[in-house]
Amino acid sequence: REARERAEAAASSRGDGVRGREYAPKLLNSQGNVSGVAAMIVALYRAERRAGFYGLSKSDVADEAQPLCPETSMLPSHTRHDASTRYGAVSSLTSTLLKNEIVEHWPTRGKFRLTKIPGKGLVSGDAVGRRLHLALRAHLGERGGEEEENTLPCGSNAAESFAGAGAGAGGRKTKAAEKKTRAAAVVEVIDLLDDDDDDDDDD
């Protein structure tokens, strides 16, 4: 709610309108394929997590997004027959994503990154990117590496594990004590035998 109010206030100060609800692009298009918009957002999200990220140009976004949506053409192309330009999904980078402040120019006007605070779309590009990144991994049957938590034992299993570990340590200590006791008994027996020998010598 606070993010919405801040976005509306910022938009009002600029004389702009805002969306009635949060911008939430779907991962898949009507054909059941990964959409170009989703692919671009995920491409930027992943690129920003690489060392040395310094923004992506429009062509870079298209290049990195294309493998994520092989059925969709990111760049416009010309047919051999009439040389008409086909739709290129990368055009949505500026017509949709920049307009809704899901992406922004950074660090120069020729490069882009996801926004970090909510804007006209009432949600940050980074938040949308994270959601689509996880949705794509689930769609492909992958395990989300950055979302996986350490698989530590929990609940009763944890108690049993720790109890078992304690029992193991206790068992080792018990065996060590038994060895010391047996060693002490052997020494005592030897001492008694030596005493008997001394008594025999005295006789």
mmCIF file of C-alpha atoms in Angstrom:
data_model
loop_
_atom_site.group_PDB
_atom_site.id
_atom_site.type_symbol
_atom_site.label_atom_id
_atom_site.label_comp_id
_atom_site.label_asym_id
_atom_site.label_seq_id
_atom_site.Cartn_x
_atom_site.Cartn_y
_atom_site.Cartn_z
ATOM 1 C CA ARG A 1 0.000 0.000 0.000
ATOM 2 C CA GLU A 2 2.826 2.401 0.878
ATOM 3 C CA ALA A 3 4.560 1.583 -2.407
ATOM 4 C CA ARG A 4 1.318 2.286 -4.279
ATOM 5 C CA GLU A 5 0.881 5.623 -2.514
ATOM 6 C CA ARG A 6 4.479 6.642 -3.219
ATOM 7 C CA ALA A 7 4.134 5.668 -6.877
ATOM 8 C CA GLU A 8 0.863 7.570 -7.229
ATOM 9 C CA ALA A 9 2.326 10.624 -5.541
ATOM 10 C CA ALA A 10 5.394 10.570 -7.777
ATOM 11 C CA ALA A 11 3.241 10.133 -10.875
ATOM 12 C CA SER A 12 0.941 12.949 -9.832
ATOM 13 C CA SER A 13 3.890 15.279 -9.317
ATOM 14 C CA ARG A 14 4.968 14.513 -12.886
ATOM 15 C CA GLY A 15 1.454 14.898 -14.203
ATOM 16 C CA ASP A 16 1.337 11.212 -15.153
ATOM 17 C CA GLY A 17 -1.315 8.615 -14.490
ATOM 18 C CA VAL A 18 -0.692 5.210 -12.957
ATOM 19 C CA ARG A 19 -2.123 1.764 -13.531
ATOM 20 C CA GLY A 20 -5.226 0.772 -11.628
ATOM 21 C CA ARG A 21 -3.512 -2.413 -10.468
ATOM 22 C CA GLU A 22 -0.027 -3.835 -10.179
ATOM 23 C CA TYR A 23 1.729 -4.704 -13.421
ATOM 24 C CA ALA A 24 1.959 -8.492 -13.528
ATOM 25 C CA PRO A 25 3.029 -9.950 -16.895
ATOM 26 C CA LYS A 26 2.369 -13.640 -17.438
ATOM 27 C CA LEU A 27 5.201 -16.048 -18.084
ATOM 28 C CA LEU A 28 3.420 -17.795 -20.975
ATOM 29 C CA ASN A 29 1.592 -16.325 -23.937
ATOM 30 C CA SER A 30 -1.679 -17.582 -25.395
ATOM 31 C CA GLN A 31 0.187 -20.333 -27.283
ATOM 32 C CA GLY A 32 1.683 -21.650 -24.077
ATOM 33 C CA ASN A 33 5.174 -20.397 -24.907
ATOM 34 C CA VAL A 34 7.390 -18.102 -22.851
ATOM 35 C CA SER A 35 6.478 -14.560 -23.841
ATOM 36 C CA GLY A 36 8.985 -12.057 -25.138
ATOM 37 C CA VAL A 37 8.228 -9.606 -22.331
ATOM 38 C CA ALA A 38 8.778 -12.258 -19.644
ATOM 39 C CA ALA A 39 11.988 -13.388 -21.343
ATOM 40 C CA MET A 40 13.388 -9.843 -21.363
ATOM 41 C CA ILE A 41 12.586 -9.294 -17.700
ATOM 42 C CA VAL A 42 14.184 -12.609 -16.708
ATOM 43 C CA ALA A 43 17.210 -11.893 -18.909
ATOM 44 C CA LEU A 44 17.765 -8.566 -17.147
ATOM 45 C CA TYR A 45 17.157 -10.096 -13.722
ATOM 46 C CA ARG A 46 19.805 -12.760 -14.316
ATOM 47 C CA ALA A 47 22.250 -10.373 -15.961
ATOM 48 C CA GLU A 48 22.119 -8.036 -12.977
ATOM 49 C CA ARG A 49 23.311 -10.849 -10.743
ATOM 50 C CA ARG A 50 26.495 -11.348 -12.700
ATOM 51 C CA ALA A 51 29.676 -9.641 -11.598
ATOM 52 C CA GLY A 52 30.477 -6.481 -13.508
ATOM 53 C CA PHE A 53 26.920 -5.764 -14.683
ATOM 54 C CA TYR A 54 26.799 -2.324 -16.294
ATOM 55 C CA GLY A 55 23.406 -2.252 -17.954
ATOM 56 C CA LEU A 56 22.289 -3.982 -21.147
ATOM 57 C CA SER A 57 21.676 -2.305 -24.467
ATOM 58 C CA LYS A 58 18.462 -3.034 -26.354
ATOM 59 C CA SER A 59 20.256 -5.501 -28.624
ATOM 60 C CA ASP A 60 21.919 -7.140 -25.607
ATOM 61 C CA VAL A 61 18.516 -7.620 -23.979
ATOM 62 C CA ALA A 62 17.227 -9.202 -27.174
ATOM 63 C CA ASP A 63 20.254 -11.505 -27.447
ATOM 64 C CA GLU A 64 20.003 -12.685 -23.843
ATOM 65 C CA ALA A 65 16.227 -13.074 -23.923
ATOM 66 C CA GLN A 66 16.032 -14.985 -27.212
ATOM 67 C CA PRO A 67 17.209 -18.380 -25.824
ATOM 68 C CA LEU A 68 14.513 -18.110 -23.145
ATOM 69 C CA CYS A 69 11.727 -17.782 -25.725
ATOM 70 C CA PRO A 70 12.850 -19.662 -28.857
ATOM 71 C CA GLU A 71 9.359 -19.602 -30.371
ATOM 72 C CA THR A 72 9.224 -15.798 -30.262
ATOM 73 C CA SER A 73 11.338 -13.530 -32.437
ATOM 74 C CA MET A 74 12.967 -10.869 -30.293
ATOM 75 C CA LEU A 75 14.286 -8.793 -33.196
ATOM 76 C CA PRO A 76 12.256 -7.708 -36.234
ATOM 77 C CA SER A 77 13.149 -9.429 -39.465
ATOM 78 C CA HIS A 78 12.249 -9.063 -43.139
ATOM 79 C CA THR A 79 10.577 -11.684 -45.279
ATOM 80 C CA ARG A 80 12.124 -12.476 -48.666
ATOM 81 C CA HIS A 81 8.866 -11.826 -50.523
ATOM 82 C CA ASP A 82 7.736 -8.344 -49.517
ATOM 83 C CA ALA A 83 10.489 -7.145 -47.187
ATOM 84 C CA SER A 84 7.820 -6.254 -44.624
ATOM 85 C CA THR A 85 8.996 -5.955 -41.080
ATOM 86 C CA ARG A 86 7.664 -8.555 -38.694
ATOM 87 C CA TYR A 87 6.956 -7.815 -35.069
ATOM 88 C CA GLY A 88 9.977 -7.985 -32.799
ATOM 89 C CA ALA A 89 9.239 -8.586 -29.116
ATOM 90 C CA VAL A 90 12.125 -6.341 -28.077
ATOM 91 C CA SER A 91 10.013 -3.328 -29.058
ATOM 92 C CA SER A 92 8.068 -3.948 -25.840
ATOM 93 C CA LEU A 93 11.187 -3.019 -23.889
ATOM 94 C CA THR A 94 10.451 0.655 -24.429
ATOM 95 C CA SER A 95 6.770 0.616 -25.370
ATOM 96 C CA THR A 96 5.675 -1.396 -22.324
ATOM 97 C CA LEU A 97 8.387 -2.031 -19.762
ATOM 98 C CA LEU A 98 9.964 1.410 -19.799
ATOM 99 C CA LYS A 99 6.544 3.060 -19.901
ATOM 100 C CA ASN A 100 5.410 1.141 -16.804
ATOM 101 C CA GLU A 101 8.762 1.778 -15.089
ATOM 102 C CA ILE A 102 9.633 -1.890 -14.901
ATOM 103 C CA VAL A 103 12.937 -1.043 -16.568
ATOM 104 C CA GLU A 104 14.877 2.201 -16.557
ATOM 105 C CA HIS A 105 17.806 3.711 -18.391
ATOM 106 C CA TRP A 106 21.032 2.916 -16.512
ATOM 107 C CA PRO A 107 23.816 3.958 -16.354
ATOM 108 C CA THR A 108 23.365 5.745 -19.692
ATOM 109 C CA ARG A 109 20.329 6.337 -21.880
ATOM 110 C CA GLY A 110 21.406 3.565 -24.235
ATOM 111 C CA LYS A 111 21.358 0.859 -21.572
ATOM 112 C CA PHE A 112 18.716 -0.672 -19.318
ATOM 113 C CA ARG A 113 18.233 -2.357 -15.969
ATOM 114 C CA LEU A 114 15.249 -3.352 -13.838
ATOM 115 C CA THR A 115 13.847 -0.704 -11.522
ATOM 116 C CA LYS A 116 14.438 -1.094 -7.787
ATOM 117 C CA ILE A 117 11.436 0.804 -6.459
ATOM 118 C CA PRO A 118 7.791 0.716 -7.620
ATOM 119 C CA GLY A 119 6.830 3.208 -10.297
ATOM 120 C CA LYS A 120 3.845 3.572 -12.603
ATOM 121 C CA GLY A 121 3.356 -0.181 -12.637
ATOM 122 C CA LEU A 122 3.044 -0.134 -8.828
ATOM 123 C CA VAL A 123 5.763 -2.792 -8.525
ATOM 124 C CA SER A 124 9.526 -2.758 -8.995
ATOM 125 C CA GLY A 125 11.053 -4.459 -12.004
ATOM 126 C CA ASP A 126 13.313 -6.388 -9.671
ATOM 127 C CA ALA A 127 10.307 -7.918 -7.893
ATOM 128 C CA VAL A 128 8.684 -8.858 -11.212
ATOM 129 C CA GLY A 129 11.991 -10.302 -12.412
ATOM 130 C CA ARG A 130 12.382 -12.504 -9.361
ATOM 131 C CA ARG A 131 8.831 -13.840 -9.705
ATOM 132 C CA LEU A 132 9.221 -14.625 -13.402
ATOM 133 C CA HIS A 133 12.679 -16.110 -12.891
ATOM 134 C CA LEU A 134 11.272 -18.610 -10.397
ATOM 135 C CA ALA A 135 8.208 -19.273 -12.546
ATOM 136 C CA LEU A 136 10.418 -20.036 -15.541
ATOM 137 C CA ARG A 137 12.561 -22.427 -13.537
ATOM 138 C CA ALA A 138 9.445 -24.209 -12.344
ATOM 139 C CA HIS A 139 8.084 -24.308 -15.899
ATOM 140 C CA LEU A 140 11.308 -25.922 -17.115
ATOM 141 C CA GLY A 141 11.357 -28.346 -14.191
ATOM 142 C CA GLU A 142 14.482 -26.838 -12.686
ATOM 143 C CA ARG A 143 15.235 -26.327 -9.028
ATOM 144 C CA GLY A 144 15.586 -22.686 -8.033
ATOM 145 C CA GLY A 145 19.153 -22.498 -6.751
ATOM 146 C CA GLU A 146 18.930 -19.087 -5.021
ATOM 147 C CA GLU A 147 15.663 -20.067 -3.350
ATOM 148 C CA GLU A 148 16.832 -23.370 -1.942
ATOM 149 C CA GLU A 149 17.499 -23.365 1.765
ATOM 150 C CA ASN A 150 20.035 -25.456 3.552
ATOM 151 C CA THR A 151 18.482 -28.860 4.115
ATOM 152 C CA LEU A 152 19.028 -29.017 7.840
ATOM 153 C CA PRO A 153 16.972 -31.511 9.872
ATOM 154 C CA CYS A 154 13.954 -29.992 11.539
ATOM 155 C CA GLY A 155 11.307 -30.931 14.060
ATOM 156 C CA SER A 156 11.378 -34.445 15.506
ATOM 157 C CA ASN A 157 13.857 -35.552 12.864
ATOM 158 C CA ALA A 158 16.253 -32.885 14.055
ATOM 159 C CA ALA A 159 15.820 -33.998 17.639
ATOM 160 C CA GLU A 160 16.469 -37.581 16.632
ATOM 161 C CA SER A 161 19.510 -36.585 14.605
ATOM 162 C CA PHE A 162 20.991 -34.535 17.394
ATOM 163 C CA ALA A 163 20.098 -37.182 19.958
ATOM 164 C CA GLY A 164 21.743 -39.773 17.780
ATOM 165 C CA ALA A 165 24.845 -37.642 17.491
ATOM 166 C CA GLY A 166 24.885 -37.167 21.237
ATOM 167 C CA ALA A 167 24.403 -40.870 21.796
ATOM 168 C CA GLY A 168 27.286 -41.577 19.462
ATOM 169 C CA ALA A 169 29.534 -39.199 21.353
ATOM 170 C CA GLY A 170 28.337 -40.607 24.651
ATOM 171 C CA GLY A 171 29.009 -44.116 23.410
ATOM 172 C CA ARG A 172 32.561 -43.202 22.461
ATOM 173 C CA LYS A 173 33.131 -41.652 25.884
ATOM 174 C CA THR A 174 31.745 -44.784 27.599
ATOM 175 C CA LYS A 175 34.042 -47.081 25.636
ATOM 176 C CA ALA A 176 37.038 -44.899 26.460
ATOM 177 C CA ALA A 177 36.143 -44.994 30.155
ATOM 178 C CA GLU A 178 35.794 -48.780 30.023
ATOM 179 C CA LYS A 179 39.236 -49.094 28.457
ATOM 180 C CA LYS A 180 40.751 -46.911 31.171
ATOM 181 C CA THR A 181 39.007 -48.979 33.846
ATOM 182 C CA ARG A 182 40.297 -52.238 32.347
ATOM 183 C CA ALA A 183 43.800 -50.815 32.106
ATOM 184 C CA ALA A 184 43.699 -49.713 35.724
ATOM 185 C CA ALA A 185 42.509 -53.174 36.777
ATOM 186 C CA VAL A 186 45.372 -54.817 34.878
ATOM 187 C CA VAL A 187 47.880 -52.525 36.584
ATOM 188 C CA GLU A 188 46.340 -53.354 39.949
ATOM 189 C CA VAL A 189 46.585 -57.089 39.289
ATOM 190 C CA ILE A 190 50.225 -56.712 38.254
ATOM 191 C CA ASP A 191 50.961 -54.797 41.431
ATOM 192 C CA LEU A 192 49.333 -57.541 43.503
ATOM 193 C CA LEU A 193 51.384 -60.214 41.755
ATOM 194 C CA ASP A 194 54.552 -58.234 42.399
ATOM 195 C CA ASP A 195 53.639 -57.999 46.079
ATOM 196 C CA ASP A 196 53.143 -61.768 46.222
ATOM 197 C CA ASP A 197 56.559 -62.331 44.649
ATOM 198 C CA ASP A 198 58.151 -60.058 47.234
ATOM 199 C CA ASP A 199 56.466 -62.008 50.029
ATOM 200 C CA ASP A 200 57.794 -65.276 48.599
ATOM 201 C CA ASP A 201 61.315 -63.876 48.494
ATOM 202 C CA ASP A 202 61.031 -62.871 52.136
ATOM 203 C CA ASP A 203 60.097 -66.429 53.054
#
